Structure formats: structure tokens, C-alpha cells
PDB file of C-alpha atoms and ligand atoms in Angstrom:
ATOM      1  CA  MET B   1    -140.900 -29.290  -2.954  1.00 78.00           C
ATOM      2  CA  LYS B   2    -142.624 -29.738  -6.310  1.00 94.00           C
ATOM      3  CA  PRO B   3    -140.421 -29.268  -9.396  1.00 98.00           C
ATOM      4  CA  ILE B   4    -140.568 -25.667 -10.641  1.00 98.00           C
ATOM      5  CA  THR B   5    -141.550 -25.442 -14.306  1.00 98.00           C
ATOM      6  CA  LYS B   6    -140.724 -22.915 -17.008  1.00 98.00           C
ATOM      7  CA  ASN B   7    -144.262 -21.508 -16.766  1.00 98.00           C
ATOM      8  CA  GLU B   8    -143.753 -20.789 -13.072  1.00 98.00           C
ATOM      9  CA  ILE B   9    -140.391 -19.152 -13.790  1.00 98.00           C
ATOM     10  CA  LYS B  10    -142.027 -17.065 -16.502  1.00 98.00           C
ATOM     11  CA  ASP B  11    -144.856 -15.890 -14.225  1.00 98.00           C
ATOM     12  CA  ALA B  12    -142.458 -14.944 -11.433  1.00 98.00           C
ATOM     13  CA  LEU B  13    -140.137 -13.015 -13.761  1.00 98.00           C
ATOM     14  CA  TYR B  14    -143.036 -11.174 -15.429  1.00 98.00           C
ATOM     15  CA  GLN B  15    -144.303 -10.206 -11.983  1.00 98.00           C
ATOM     16  CA  VAL B  16    -141.064  -8.468 -11.021  1.00 98.00           C
ATOM     17  CA  GLY B  17    -141.060  -6.538 -14.291  1.00 98.00           C
ATOM     18  CA  LEU B  18    -138.965  -8.454 -16.826  1.00 98.00           C
ATOM     19  CA  LYS B  19    -140.566  -8.028 -20.246  1.00 98.00           C
ATOM     20  CA  GLU B  20    -140.074  -8.208 -23.974  1.00 98.00           C
ATOM     21  CA  GLY B  21    -137.168  -5.973 -24.987  1.00 98.00           C
ATOM     22  CA  SER B  22    -135.602  -5.815 -21.484  1.00 99.00           C
ATOM     23  CA  ILE B  23    -131.845  -5.334 -21.342  1.00 99.00           C
ATOM     24  CA  VAL B  24    -130.805  -7.142 -18.193  1.00 99.00           C
ATOM     25  CA  MET B  25    -127.797  -8.324 -16.211  1.00 99.00           C
ATOM     26  CA  VAL B  26    -128.725 -11.572 -14.423  1.00 99.00           C
ATOM     27  CA  HIS B  27    -127.093 -13.045 -11.291  1.00 99.00           C
ATOM     28  CA  THR B  28    -128.383 -16.484 -10.274  1.00 99.00           C
ATOM     29  CA  SER B  29    -128.169 -19.100  -7.545  1.00 98.00           C
ATOM     30  CA  LEU B  30    -129.911 -22.076  -9.160  1.00 98.00           C
ATOM     31  CA  GLY B  31    -129.884 -24.149  -5.968  1.00 98.00           C
ATOM     32  CA  SER B  32    -131.741 -21.473  -4.014  1.00 98.00           C
ATOM     33  CA  ILE B  33    -134.816 -21.835  -6.285  1.00 98.00           C
ATOM     34  CA  GLY B  34    -135.531 -25.422  -5.320  1.00 98.00           C
ATOM     35  CA  TYR B  35    -135.773 -28.196  -7.908  1.00 98.00           C
ATOM     36  CA  VAL B  36    -136.063 -26.594 -11.335  1.00 98.00           C
ATOM     37  CA  CYS B  37    -137.470 -28.920 -13.973  1.00 98.00           C
ATOM     38  CA  GLY B  38    -134.724 -28.604 -16.583  1.00 98.00           C
ATOM     39  CA  GLY B  39    -132.231 -26.791 -14.322  1.00 98.00           C
ATOM     40  CA  ALA B  40    -130.052 -24.067 -15.853  1.00 98.00           C
ATOM     41  CA  GLN B  41    -131.379 -24.748 -19.356  1.00 98.00           C
ATOM     42  CA  ALA B  42    -134.950 -24.016 -18.272  1.00 98.00           C
ATOM     43  CA  VAL B  43    -133.926 -20.763 -16.567  1.00 99.00           C
ATOM     44  CA  ILE B  44    -131.999 -19.526 -19.627  1.00 99.00           C
ATOM     45  CA  GLU B  45    -134.689 -20.531 -22.114  1.00 98.00           C
ATOM     46  CA  THR B  46    -137.295 -18.708 -20.045  1.00 99.00           C
ATOM     47  CA  LEU B  47    -135.202 -15.527 -19.806  1.00 99.00           C
ATOM     48  CA  MET B  48    -134.719 -15.589 -23.585  1.00 98.00           C
ATOM     49  CA  GLU B  49    -138.373 -16.300 -24.317  1.00 98.00           C
ATOM     50  CA  ILE B  50    -139.417 -13.301 -22.202  1.00 98.00           C
ATOM     51  CA  VAL B  51    -136.969 -10.671 -23.496  1.00 98.00           C
ATOM     52  CA  GLY B  52    -137.097 -11.967 -27.078  1.00 98.00           C
ATOM     53  CA  THR B  53    -134.813 -10.988 -29.914  1.00 95.00           C
ATOM     54  CA  GLU B  54    -135.322  -7.261 -29.227  1.00 98.00           C
ATOM     55  CA  GLY B  55    -134.048  -7.791 -25.685  1.00 98.00           C
ATOM     56  CA  THR B  56    -130.581  -8.511 -24.296  1.00 99.00           C
ATOM     57  CA  ILE B  57    -129.339 -10.742 -21.492  1.00 99.00           C
ATOM     58  CA  MET B  58    -125.916 -10.359 -19.892  1.00 99.00           C
ATOM     59  CA  MET B  59    -124.327 -12.496 -17.167  1.00 99.00           C
ATOM     60  CA  PRO B  60    -120.981 -12.340 -15.391  1.00 98.00           C
ATOM     61  CA  THR B  61    -118.728 -15.159 -16.607  1.00 98.00           C
ATOM     62  CA  GLN B  62    -115.630 -14.336 -14.596  1.00 98.00           C
ATOM     63  CA  SER B  63    -112.665 -16.689 -14.520  1.00 98.00           C
ATOM     64  CA  TRP B  64    -110.850 -15.175 -11.547  1.00 98.00           C
ATOM     65  CA  LYS B  65    -108.683 -18.245 -11.020  1.00 98.00           C
ATOM     66  CA  ASN B  66    -106.699 -16.675 -13.858  1.00 98.00           C
ATOM     67  CA  LEU B  67    -105.211 -14.100 -11.459  1.00 98.00           C
ATOM     68  CA  ASP B  68    -102.022 -14.000  -9.467  1.00 98.00           C
ATOM     69  CA  PRO B  69    -101.865 -16.334  -6.448  1.00 98.00           C
ATOM     70  CA  GLU B  70    -100.933 -13.236  -4.438  1.00 96.00           C
ATOM     71  CA  ASP B  71    -104.612 -12.217  -4.720  1.00 95.00           C
ATOM     72  CA  GLY B  72    -105.601 -15.256  -2.663  1.00 95.00           C
ATOM     73  CA  VAL B  73    -107.349 -17.054  -5.521  1.00 97.00           C
ATOM     74  CA  HIS B  74    -105.212 -20.224  -5.287  1.00 97.00           C
ATOM     75  CA  TRP B  75    -105.521 -20.771  -1.562  1.00 97.00           C
ATOM     76  CA  THR B  76    -104.697 -24.475  -1.727  1.00 97.00           C
ATOM     77  CA  VAL B  77    -101.269 -23.845  -3.267  1.00 98.00           C
ATOM     78  CA  ALA B  78     -98.273 -23.107  -1.024  1.00 98.00           C
ATOM     79  CA  GLU B  79     -96.522 -19.789  -1.614  1.00 98.00           C
ATOM     80  CA  GLU B  80     -93.278 -21.470  -2.714  1.00 98.00           C
ATOM     81  CA  ASP B  81     -95.239 -23.013  -5.609  1.00 98.00           C
ATOM     82  CA  TRP B  82     -96.953 -19.854  -6.870  1.00 98.00           C
ATOM     83  CA  GLN B  83     -94.461 -19.426  -9.703  1.00 98.00           C
ATOM     84  CA  ILE B  84     -95.639 -22.757 -11.150  1.00 98.00           C
ATOM     85  CA  ILE B  85     -99.072 -21.181 -11.608  1.00 98.00           C
ATOM     86  CA  ARG B  86     -97.675 -18.003 -13.167  1.00 98.00           C
ATOM     87  CA  ASP B  87     -95.635 -20.067 -15.622  1.00 98.00           C
ATOM     88  CA  ASN B  88     -98.261 -22.656 -16.525  1.00 98.00           C
ATOM     89  CA  TRP B  89    -101.840 -21.420 -16.107  1.00 98.00           C
ATOM     90  CA  PRO B  90    -103.494 -21.816 -19.547  1.00 98.00           C
ATOM     91  CA  ALA B  91    -104.114 -18.600 -21.462  1.00 98.00           C
ATOM     92  CA  TYR B  92    -107.674 -17.294 -21.370  1.00 98.00           C
ATOM     93  CA  ASP B  93    -109.719 -18.677 -24.251  1.00 98.00           C
ATOM     94  CA  LYS B  94    -113.266 -17.341 -24.288  1.00 98.00           C
ATOM     95  CA  ASN B  95    -114.514 -20.542 -25.889  1.00 98.00           C
ATOM     96  CA  LEU B  96    -112.910 -22.808 -23.315  1.00 98.00           C
ATOM     97  CA  THR B  97    -112.052 -21.137 -20.019  1.00 98.00           C
ATOM     98  CA  PRO B  98    -114.680 -22.105 -17.420  1.00 98.00           C
ATOM     99  CA  THR B  99    -116.325 -19.611 -15.077  1.00 98.00           C
ATOM    100  CA  ASN B 100    -115.395 -19.544 -11.376  1.00 98.00           C
ATOM    101  CA  SER B 101    -118.264 -19.323  -8.849  1.00 98.00           C
ATOM    102  CA  MET B 102    -120.590 -17.617 -11.322  1.00 98.00           C
ATOM    103  CA  GLY B 103    -123.101 -20.466 -11.011  1.00 98.00           C
ATOM    104  CA  ALA B 104    -124.512 -23.220 -13.202  1.00 98.00           C
ATOM    105  CA  VAL B 105    -126.748 -20.794 -15.110  1.00 99.00           C
ATOM    106  CA  ALA B 106    -123.915 -18.440 -16.133  1.00 99.00           C
ATOM    107  CA  GLU B 107    -121.674 -21.403 -16.969  1.00 98.00           C
ATOM    108  CA  MET B 108    -124.291 -22.816 -19.353  1.00 99.00           C
ATOM    109  CA  PHE B 109    -125.136 -19.367 -20.710  1.00 99.00           C
ATOM    110  CA  ARG B 110    -121.546 -18.660 -21.852  1.00 98.00           C
ATOM    111  CA  LEU B 111    -121.765 -21.752 -24.079  1.00 98.00           C
ATOM    112  CA  TRP B 112    -125.236 -20.997 -25.434  1.00 98.00           C
ATOM    113  CA  PRO B 113    -125.373 -20.609 -29.244  1.00 98.00           C
ATOM    114  CA  GLY B 114    -125.408 -16.912 -30.122  1.00 98.00           C
ATOM    115  CA  THR B 115    -123.893 -15.788 -26.814  1.00 98.00           C
ATOM    116  CA  ILE B 116    -120.831 -13.535 -27.044  1.00 98.00           C
ATOM    117  CA  ARG B 117    -118.207 -13.569 -24.311  1.00 98.00           C
ATOM    118  CA  SER B 118    -115.934 -10.610 -23.658  1.00 98.00           C
ATOM    119  CA  ASP B 119    -112.151 -10.781 -23.867  1.00 98.00           C
ATOM    120  CA  HIS B 120    -111.230 -10.046 -20.275  1.00 98.00           C
ATOM    121  CA  PRO B 121    -109.159 -13.020 -19.035  1.00 98.00           C
ATOM    122  CA  ALA B 122    -110.449 -12.839 -15.441  1.00 98.00           C
ATOM    123  CA  ARG B 123    -113.566 -10.631 -15.381  1.00 98.00           C
ATOM    124  CA  SER B 124    -115.504 -11.424 -18.565  1.00 98.00           C
ATOM    125  CA  VAL B 125    -119.224 -11.113 -19.188  1.00 99.00           C
ATOM    126  CA  SER B 126    -121.322 -12.997 -21.711  1.00 99.00           C
ATOM    127  CA  ALA B 127    -124.253 -11.478 -23.551  1.00 99.00           C
ATOM    128  CA  TRP B 128    -127.054 -12.610 -25.838  1.00 98.00           C
ATOM    129  CA  GLY B 129    -129.556 -10.648 -27.910  1.00 98.00           C
ATOM    130  CA  LYS B 130    -129.843  -7.275 -29.580  1.00 98.00           C
ATOM    131  CA  TYR B 131    -126.992  -5.450 -27.781  1.00 98.00           C
ATOM    132  CA  ALA B 132    -124.823  -8.484 -27.030  1.00 98.00           C
ATOM    133  CA  SER B 133    -122.035  -7.529 -29.378  1.00 98.00           C
ATOM    134  CA  TYR B 134    -121.977  -3.943 -28.110  1.00 98.00           C
ATOM    135  CA  LEU B 135    -121.889  -5.000 -24.446  1.00 98.00           C
ATOM    136  CA  ALA B 136    -119.271  -7.714 -24.787  1.00 98.00           C
ATOM    137  CA  SER B 137    -116.884  -6.024 -27.220  1.00 98.00           C
ATOM    138  CA  ASN B 138    -113.701  -4.112 -26.319  1.00 98.00           C
ATOM    139  CA  HIS B 139    -113.547  -5.244 -22.696  1.00 98.00           C
ATOM    140  CA  ASP B 140    -110.366  -3.458 -21.726  1.00 98.00           C
ATOM    141  CA  LEU B 141    -107.823  -5.275 -19.528  1.00 98.00           C
ATOM    142  CA  SER B 142    -107.561  -2.298 -17.154  1.00 98.00           C
ATOM    143  CA  ASN B 143    -111.015  -0.733 -17.417  1.00 98.00           C
ATOM    144  CA  ILE B 144    -112.851  -3.745 -16.053  1.00 98.00           C
ATOM    145  CA  PHE B 145    -115.909  -2.095 -14.491  1.00 98.00           C
ATOM    146  CA  GLY B 146    -115.773   1.600 -15.426  1.00 98.00           C
ATOM    147  CA  ASP B 147    -117.478   3.684 -18.101  1.00 98.00           C
ATOM    148  CA  GLY B 148    -117.031   1.928 -21.432  1.00 98.00           C
ATOM    149  CA  SER B 149    -116.826  -1.514 -19.774  1.00 98.00           C
ATOM    150  CA  PRO B 150    -119.761  -3.947 -20.115  1.00 99.00           C
ATOM    151  CA  VAL B 151    -121.435  -2.671 -16.931  1.00 98.00           C
ATOM    152  CA  GLY B 152    -120.746   0.916 -18.048  1.00 98.00           C
ATOM    153  CA  LYS B 153    -122.422   0.188 -21.370  1.00 99.00           C
ATOM    154  CA  LEU B 154    -125.395  -1.381 -19.591  1.00 99.00           C
ATOM    155  CA  TYR B 155    -125.757   1.958 -17.786  1.00 99.00           C
ATOM    156  CA  GLU B 156    -125.703   3.826 -21.134  1.00 98.00           C
ATOM    157  CA  LEU B 157    -128.443   1.504 -22.412  1.00 98.00           C
ATOM    158  CA  ASP B 158    -130.501   2.119 -19.249  1.00 98.00           C
ATOM    159  CA  GLY B 159    -130.581  -1.610 -18.523  1.00 98.00           C
ATOM    160  CA  SER B 160    -131.770  -3.505 -15.457  1.00 98.00           C
ATOM    161  CA  VAL B 161    -130.366  -5.967 -12.950  1.00 98.00           C
ATOM    162  CA  LEU B 162    -132.145  -9.179 -11.972  1.00 99.00           C
ATOM    163  CA  MET B 163    -130.922 -11.064  -8.902  1.00 99.00           C
ATOM    164  CA  ILE B 164    -132.236 -14.608  -8.433  1.00 99.00           C
ATOM    165  CA  GLY B 165    -131.532 -15.889  -4.931  1.00 98.00           C
ATOM    166  CA  VAL B 166    -128.429 -13.754  -4.391  1.00 98.00           C
ATOM    167  CA  ASP B 167    -127.663 -10.567  -2.484  1.00 98.00           C
ATOM    168  CA  TYR B 168    -126.032  -7.290  -3.514  1.00 98.00           C
ATOM    169  CA  ASP B 169    -122.530  -8.645  -2.855  1.00 98.00           C
ATOM    170  CA  LYS B 170    -122.982 -10.387  -6.223  1.00 98.00           C
ATOM    171  CA  ASN B 171    -124.295  -7.286  -7.991  1.00 98.00           C
ATOM    172  CA  THR B 172    -121.403  -6.563 -10.359  1.00 98.00           C
ATOM    173  CA  SER B 173    -122.929  -3.243 -11.468  1.00 98.00           C
ATOM    174  CA  LEU B 174    -121.963  -1.745  -8.104  1.00 98.00           C
ATOM    175  CA  HIS B 175    -118.348  -1.833  -9.287  1.00 98.00           C
ATOM    176  CA  LEU B 176    -119.301   0.871 -11.785  1.00 98.00           C
ATOM    177  CA  ALA B 177    -120.050   3.016  -8.734  1.00 98.00           C
ATOM    178  CA  ASP B 178    -116.630   2.043  -7.304  1.00 98.00           C
ATOM    179  CA  ALA B 179    -115.092   3.343 -10.508  1.00 98.00           C
ATOM    180  CA  ARG B 180    -117.091   6.591 -10.560  1.00 98.00           C
ATOM    181  CA  ALA B 181    -117.026   7.552  -6.883  1.00 98.00           C
ATOM    182  CA  GLU B 182    -114.226   9.315  -5.037  1.00 97.00           C
ATOM    183  CA  TYR B 183    -113.382   7.882  -1.602  1.00 97.00           C
ATOM    184  CA  PRO B 184    -110.431   7.635   0.782  1.00 96.00           C
ATOM    185  CA  GLY B 185    -108.039   4.876  -0.167  1.00 95.00           C
ATOM    186  CA  LYS B 186    -109.257   4.567  -3.767  1.00 97.00           C
ATOM    187  CA  HIS B 187    -106.304   3.155  -5.613  1.00 97.00           C
ATOM    188  CA  ASN B 188    -105.175   1.036  -8.508  1.00 98.00           C
ATOM    189  CA  CYS B 189    -103.434  -2.298  -8.176  1.00 97.00           C
ATOM    190  CA  MET B 190    -101.452  -4.530 -10.501  1.00 97.00           C
ATOM    191  CA  GLU B 191    -103.183  -7.700 -11.704  1.00 98.00           C
ATOM    192  CA  HIS B 192    -101.782 -10.597 -13.703  1.00 98.00           C
ATOM    193  CA  SER B 193    -103.477 -13.117 -15.997  1.00 98.00           C
ATOM    194  CA  ALA B 194    -102.433 -15.665 -18.581  1.00 98.00           C
ATOM    195  CA  ILE B 195    -103.379 -14.485 -22.073  1.00 98.00           C
ATOM    196  CA  MET B 196    -102.392 -15.082 -25.680  1.00 98.00           C
ATOM    197  CA  GLU B 197    -100.437 -12.207 -27.210  1.00 97.00           C
ATOM    198  CA  ASN B 198     -98.977 -12.343 -30.715  1.00 97.00           C
ATOM    199  CA  GLY B 199     -99.494 -16.087 -30.788  1.00 97.00           C
ATOM    200  CA  HIS B 200     -97.732 -16.726 -27.460  1.00 98.00           C
ATOM    201  CA  ARG B 201     -99.032 -17.506 -24.019  1.00 98.00           C
ATOM    202  CA  ILE B 202     -97.807 -14.839 -21.602  1.00 98.00           C
ATOM    203  CA  TRP B 203     -98.377 -13.883 -17.955  1.00 98.00           C
ATOM    204  CA  LYS B 204     -99.664 -10.359 -18.534  1.00 98.00           C
ATOM    205  CA  GLU B 205     -99.399  -7.564 -15.994  1.00 98.00           C
ATOM    206  CA  TYR B 206    -102.050  -4.838 -16.044  1.00 98.00           C
ATOM    207  CA  GLU B 207    -103.101  -1.975 -13.783  1.00 98.00           C
ATOM    208  CA  THR B 208    -106.708  -1.713 -12.678  1.00 98.00           C
ATOM    209  CA  LEU B 209    -108.899  -0.254  -9.937  1.00 98.00           C
ATOM    210  CA  PHE B 210    -108.724  -2.205  -6.666  1.00 97.00           C
ATOM    211  CA  VAL B 211    -112.266  -3.337  -5.753  1.00 96.00           C
ATOM    212  CA  ASP B 212    -113.608  -5.721  -3.139  1.00 93.00           C
ATOM    213  CA  GLY B 213    -117.374  -5.307  -2.662  1.00 95.00           C
ATOM    214  CA  GLU B 214    -117.109  -5.363   1.157  1.00 96.00           C
ATOM    215  CA  ASP B 215    -119.945  -2.876   1.627  1.00 97.00           C
ATOM    216  CA  PHE B 216    -122.219  -3.930  -1.255  1.00 98.00           C
ATOM    217  CA  LYS B 217    -124.863  -5.574   0.970  1.00 98.00           C
ATOM    218  CA  GLU B 218    -125.024  -2.397   3.054  1.00 98.00           C
ATOM    219  CA  ILE B 219    -125.391  -0.307  -0.107  1.00 98.00           C
ATOM    220  CA  GLY B 220    -128.166  -2.596  -1.336  1.00 98.00           C
ATOM    221  CA  ALA B 221    -130.099  -2.350   1.946  1.00 98.00           C
ATOM    222  CA  ALA B 222    -129.842   1.465   1.899  1.00 98.00           C
ATOM    223  CA  PHE B 223    -130.857   1.556  -1.782  1.00 98.00           C
ATOM    224  CA  GLU B 224    -133.983  -0.477  -1.118  1.00 98.00           C
ATOM    225  CA  LYS B 225    -135.145   2.006   1.537  1.00 98.00           C
ATOM    226  CA  GLU B 226    -135.176   4.861  -0.990  1.00 97.00           C
ATOM    227  CA  HIS B 227    -135.797   3.305  -4.394  1.00 97.00           C
ATOM    228  CA  GLU B 228    -138.199   0.972  -6.055  1.00 93.00           C
ATOM    229  CA  VAL B 229    -136.863  -2.558  -6.246  1.00 98.00           C
ATOM    230  CA  ARG B 230    -139.406  -5.102  -7.467  1.00 98.00           C
ATOM    231  CA  HIS B 231    -139.379  -8.121  -5.155  1.00 98.00           C
ATOM    232  CA  GLY B 232    -140.818 -11.547  -5.812  1.00 98.00           C
ATOM    233  CA  MET B 233    -140.308 -15.215  -5.063  1.00 98.00           C
ATOM    234  CA  LEU B 234    -139.362 -18.055  -7.380  1.00 98.00           C
ATOM    235  CA  GLY B 235    -139.626 -21.237  -5.346  1.00 98.00           C
ATOM    236  CA  GLY B 236    -137.285 -20.559  -2.428  1.00 98.00           C
ATOM    237  CA  ALA B 237    -135.353 -17.818  -4.219  1.00 98.00           C
ATOM    238  CA  GLU B 238    -135.938 -14.146  -3.610  1.00 98.00           C
ATOM    239  CA  LEU B 239    -136.105 -12.169  -6.854  1.00 98.00           C
ATOM    240  CA  ARG B 240    -135.020  -8.549  -7.076  1.00 98.00           C
ATOM    241  CA  PHE B 241    -135.334  -6.474 -10.230  1.00 98.00           C
ATOM    242  CA  MET B 242    -134.074  -2.889 -10.462  1.00 98.00           C
ATOM    243  CA  ARG B 243    -133.009  -0.152 -12.837  1.00 98.00           C
ATOM    244  CA  GLN B 244    -129.220  -0.288 -12.995  1.00 98.00           C
ATOM    245  CA  ARG B 245    -128.874   3.497 -13.396  1.00 98.00           C
ATOM    246  CA  GLU B 246    -130.796   4.201 -10.201  1.00 98.00           C
ATOM    247  CA  LEU B 247    -128.667   1.683  -8.319  1.00 98.00           C
ATOM    248  CA  VAL B 248    -125.357   3.018  -9.627  1.00 98.00           C
ATOM    249  CA  ASP B 249    -126.266   6.694  -9.113  1.00 98.00           C
ATOM    250  CA  PHE B 250    -127.391   5.940  -5.562  1.00 98.00           C
ATOM    251  CA  ALA B 251    -124.253   3.878  -4.863  1.00 98.00           C
ATOM    252  CA  VAL B 252    -121.891   6.622  -6.050  1.00 98.00           C
ATOM    253  CA  LYS B 253    -123.446   9.035  -3.536  1.00 98.00           C
ATOM    254  CA  TRP B 254    -123.541   6.394  -0.785  1.00 98.00           C
ATOM    255  CA  ILE B 255    -119.886   5.503  -1.273  1.00 98.00           C
ATOM    256  CA  GLU B 256    -118.779   9.133  -1.250  1.00 98.00           C
ATOM    257  CA  GLU B 257    -120.708   9.744   1.975  1.00 97.00           C
ATOM    258  CA  ASN B 258    -120.010   6.496   3.800  1.00 97.00           C
ATOM    259  CA  ARG B 259    -116.885   4.724   2.595  1.00 96.00           C
ATOM    260  CA  HIS B 260    -114.368   6.209   4.978  1.00 85.00           C
ATOM    261  CA  CYS B 261    -112.353   3.061   5.444  1.00 65.00           C
ATOM    262  CA  SER B 262    -109.348   2.770   3.195  1.00 51.00           C
ATOM    263  CA  ALA B 263    -109.789   0.029   0.619  1.00 51.00           C
ATOM    264  CA  THR B 264    -106.253  -1.142   1.429  1.00 48.00           C
ATOM    265  CA  GLU B 265    -107.549  -2.330   4.805  1.00 47.00           C
ATOM    266  CA  TYR B 266    -109.676  -4.946   3.044  1.00 42.00           C
ATOM    267  CA  LYS B 267    -108.419  -8.182   1.563  1.00 39.00           C
ATOM    268  CA  ILE B 268    -110.182 -10.104  -1.242  1.00 35.00           C
TER     269      ILE B 268
HETATM  270  C1  COA N   1    -122.013 -18.927  -5.790  1.00 67.78           C
HETATM  271  C2  COA N   1    -123.389 -19.304  -6.320  1.00 67.78           C
HETATM  272  C3  COA N   1    -123.316 -19.603  -7.791  1.00 67.78           C
HETATM  273  C4  COA N   1    -123.833 -20.521  -5.550  1.00 67.78           C
HETATM  274  O1  COA N   1    -125.196 -20.808  -5.845  1.00 67.78           O
HETATM  275  P1  COA N   1    -125.685 -22.322  -5.938  1.00 67.78           P
HETATM  276  O2  COA N   1    -127.136 -22.278  -6.066  1.00 67.78           O
HETATM  277  O3  COA N   1    -125.131 -23.078  -4.789  1.00 67.78           O
HETATM  278  O4  COA N   1    -124.957 -22.896  -7.225  1.00 67.78           O
HETATM  279  P2  COA N   1    -125.439 -22.895  -8.746  1.00 67.78           P
HETATM  280  O5  COA N   1    -126.206 -21.699  -9.096  1.00 67.78           O
HETATM  281  O6  COA N   1    -124.209 -23.186  -9.506  1.00 67.78           O
HETATM  282  O7  COA N   1    -126.386 -24.108  -8.841  1.00 67.78           O
HETATM  283  C5  COA N   1    -125.851 -25.417  -8.683  1.00 67.78           C
HETATM  284  C6  COA N   1    -126.586 -26.096  -7.575  1.00 67.78           C
HETATM  285  O8  COA N   1    -127.944 -26.158  -7.944  1.00 67.78           O
HETATM  286  C7  COA N   1    -128.472 -27.378  -7.468  1.00 67.78           C
HETATM  287  N1  COA N   1    -129.166 -27.992  -8.583  1.00 67.78           N
HETATM  288  C8  COA N   1    -128.816 -29.001  -9.405  1.00 67.78           C
HETATM  289  N2  COA N   1    -129.777 -29.263 -10.285  1.00 67.78           N
HETATM  290  C9  COA N   1    -130.757 -28.400 -10.016  1.00 67.78           C
HETATM  291  C10 COA N   1    -132.019 -28.182 -10.563  1.00 67.78           C
HETATM  292  N3  COA N   1    -132.486 -28.902 -11.584  1.00 67.78           N
HETATM  293  N4  COA N   1    -132.762 -27.206 -10.020  1.00 67.78           N
HETATM  294  C11 COA N   1    -132.325 -26.463  -9.000  1.00 67.78           C
HETATM  295  N5  COA N   1    -131.132 -26.627  -8.432  1.00 67.78           N
HETATM  296  C12 COA N   1    -130.367 -27.596  -8.936  1.00 67.78           C
HETATM  297  C13 COA N   1    -127.383 -28.207  -6.917  1.00 67.78           C
HETATM  298  O9  COA N   1    -127.461 -28.097  -5.519  1.00 67.78           O
HETATM  299  C14 COA N   1    -126.143 -27.529  -7.401  1.00 67.78           C
HETATM  300  O10 COA N   1    -125.144 -27.538  -6.451  1.00 67.78           O
HETATM  301  P3  COA N   1    -123.950 -28.620  -6.633  1.00 67.78           P
HETATM  302  O11 COA N   1    -123.243 -28.251  -7.900  1.00 67.78           O
HETATM  303  O12 COA N   1    -123.161 -28.391  -5.411  1.00 67.78           O
HETATM  304  O13 COA N   1    -124.593 -29.951  -6.712  1.00 67.78           O
HETATM  305  C15 COA N   1    -124.413 -18.161  -6.085  1.00 67.78           C
HETATM  306  O14 COA N   1    -124.538 -17.924  -4.710  1.00 67.78           O
HETATM  307  C16 COA N   1    -124.013 -16.876  -6.755  1.00 67.78           C
HETATM  308  O15 COA N   1    -123.250 -16.094  -6.201  1.00 67.78           O
HETATM  309  N6  COA N   1    -124.533 -16.606  -7.964  1.00 67.78           N
HETATM  310  C17 COA N   1    -124.273 -15.348  -8.693  1.00 67.78           C
HETATM  311  C18 COA N   1    -122.836 -15.241  -9.159  1.00 67.78           C
HETATM  312  C19 COA N   1    -122.574 -13.880  -9.730  1.00 67.78           C
HETATM  313  O16 COA N   1    -123.355 -13.358 -10.508  1.00 67.78           O
HETATM  314  N7  COA N   1    -121.468 -13.248  -9.346  1.00 67.78           N
HETATM  315  C20 COA N   1    -121.172 -11.931  -9.813  1.00 67.78           C
HETATM  316  C21 COA N   1    -119.775 -11.516  -9.578  1.00 67.78           C
HETATM  317  S1  COA N   1    -119.319 -11.538  -7.878  1.00 67.78           S
END
């Protein structure tokens, strides 16, 4: 396959509806595009050149390795050694802590000059542009995905979601619907992360909504039957661009009508 250039990225993103001033949450699989001339840097530069300084780009920059081994996130470590992790995992530092499975684009984006990363030790976002500070500030330990969280604020701003080569199971905005909807088995759980508090590294316990995203692909497929999602191709990657509010409003209804299975039956 021929290397994909910034001009080709730009054309494809314009075609699905990204434009100057867009406020957009972006989820990317770089490898699915093919060979991008300039890799993650080219993708980020193009996004920024399109939305411009009046626009805003947000990406998930989660560091979920900074959670309790009980959640299954340290699967290579034997249970008798889990306490070593709780006692020694480095405290979250938004300038240092790497992302986990968020992709090469998000990992580069969090380090991009002018990008602001939120304070959540395991579920942060990073944002650039006009509303970056608003979106990334006050990311509550417990209110990870609800109203007032970064995805809740994106809803208030009537922002969009752009998926590059990934499916709805990676569409973090659907967790806002988890938070808003009522369904059997909805419950909170206790999470733990290493953070700095009063100058000391501690293993912090906090209560938050249990979420797992098991039915997100199903929600996405149902959403696309009833709502306008702009589709396109960028090399080998399918592009999908949608209004976040429409997605979240649809998902709240879908969850309330269809999620009969107790969330406790799922495991992360
Ligand atoms: C998990 C995920 C990141 C994997 O996608 P991926 O394409 O395999 O990985 P990346 O996006 O990190 O891209 C790196 C890959 O791009 C490829 N690559 C390297 N240089 C490249 C270039 N110039 N052009 C294109 N691809 C290139 C390589 O294959 C590399 O894989 P490697 O590190 O194994 O060598 C992706 O599926 C995903 O989920 N992305 C969205 C994450 C997200 O938003 N999550 C939300 C919360 S759940």
C-alpha cells in the first residue's frame, strides 16, 4: 500500500464532516490505516490543522494499569504478589504516566505542547484547543464518566466523536449513557489507584460506577440504523463521525430497554 499523506488524511476527515471549530473526541487505531507518512504525528497535526484554534480535540489517555490487581489489569502477576503492586505502583503523574492501550496517537497527543491532561489516575483524557482546559479540569476520582466529567462536558458543548479504525467498544462517550441510564444490576464498585496526596504517595480507595462496555458494539449497530453517522475510509481504516449527544441520548434509551443482564455477571 502507498504511504498515506497528510493531504489524504485531511480529505478523508473533511469528507466525514470534521471542520474548523469542531469539538471532537478521537479514538484511533493507527495500524488499521495502513502506512501513514509521519505516523501519529501526521494524524495529530492534521486533526489540529482542520479544527484550528477555535476547535478542540480530546482523546482518552487512560492509564488503567494503575488499578487494583483484583480488577484483572495485572494478569501476569500471581495473586500472592498483588500487595507488591499496591505498595509500589508509582503515583499517577499526568506528565509522566504512560497510557495503556489507548494507541500511538493518544500516547503522542498527551505529550503534545499545549495539551492538557486530566487528573484522574486511571481514566484520564487529554485535550487541546479552545475548550481543553474546561474539558480536562476537575476530573473527579469517583465521577469518571458522568455529567460534569470530561465526556459529560463534551455533551454540554454538543461535541462529536470520531472513530478511526475502531468500533463502538472503544467509544468512551457511551459510558456517559451508563451513568445516566437506569438498568438492573447498576451498581458502584470500589477502585484503587496510586496517587500523590499531601506530598505522599498513597494507594487511594474510591467509589465509582461499575462499567464494562460489554454491549457497546450492539448499541453502536442499533444507533447506526436510526441515526446519521458519517462513514468514510482512510486507507484501510473505517471512519465514523457522529454527534455525541445523539449517540448518548440513543444509548440511554437502548440501555434502559435492553440491558436486562446484571452488570455483576460481567467481568472486565
Ligand atoms: C488498541 C488499539 C490502540 C490498537 O490499535 P493499533 O493500530 O494496533 O495500535 P496503535 O494505534 O498504537 O498503532 C501502533 C501500530 O501502528 C503501526 N504503525 C507503526 N508506524 C506506523 C505508521 N507510520 N503508519 C501506520 N501504522 C503504523 C504498527 O503496526 C504499530 O503496532 P506495533 O506498536 O505493534 O508495532 C486500537 O485498537 C484502539 O482501541 N484504539 C482506540 C483506543 C481508545 O480510544 N480507547 C478508548 C477507551 S476503551
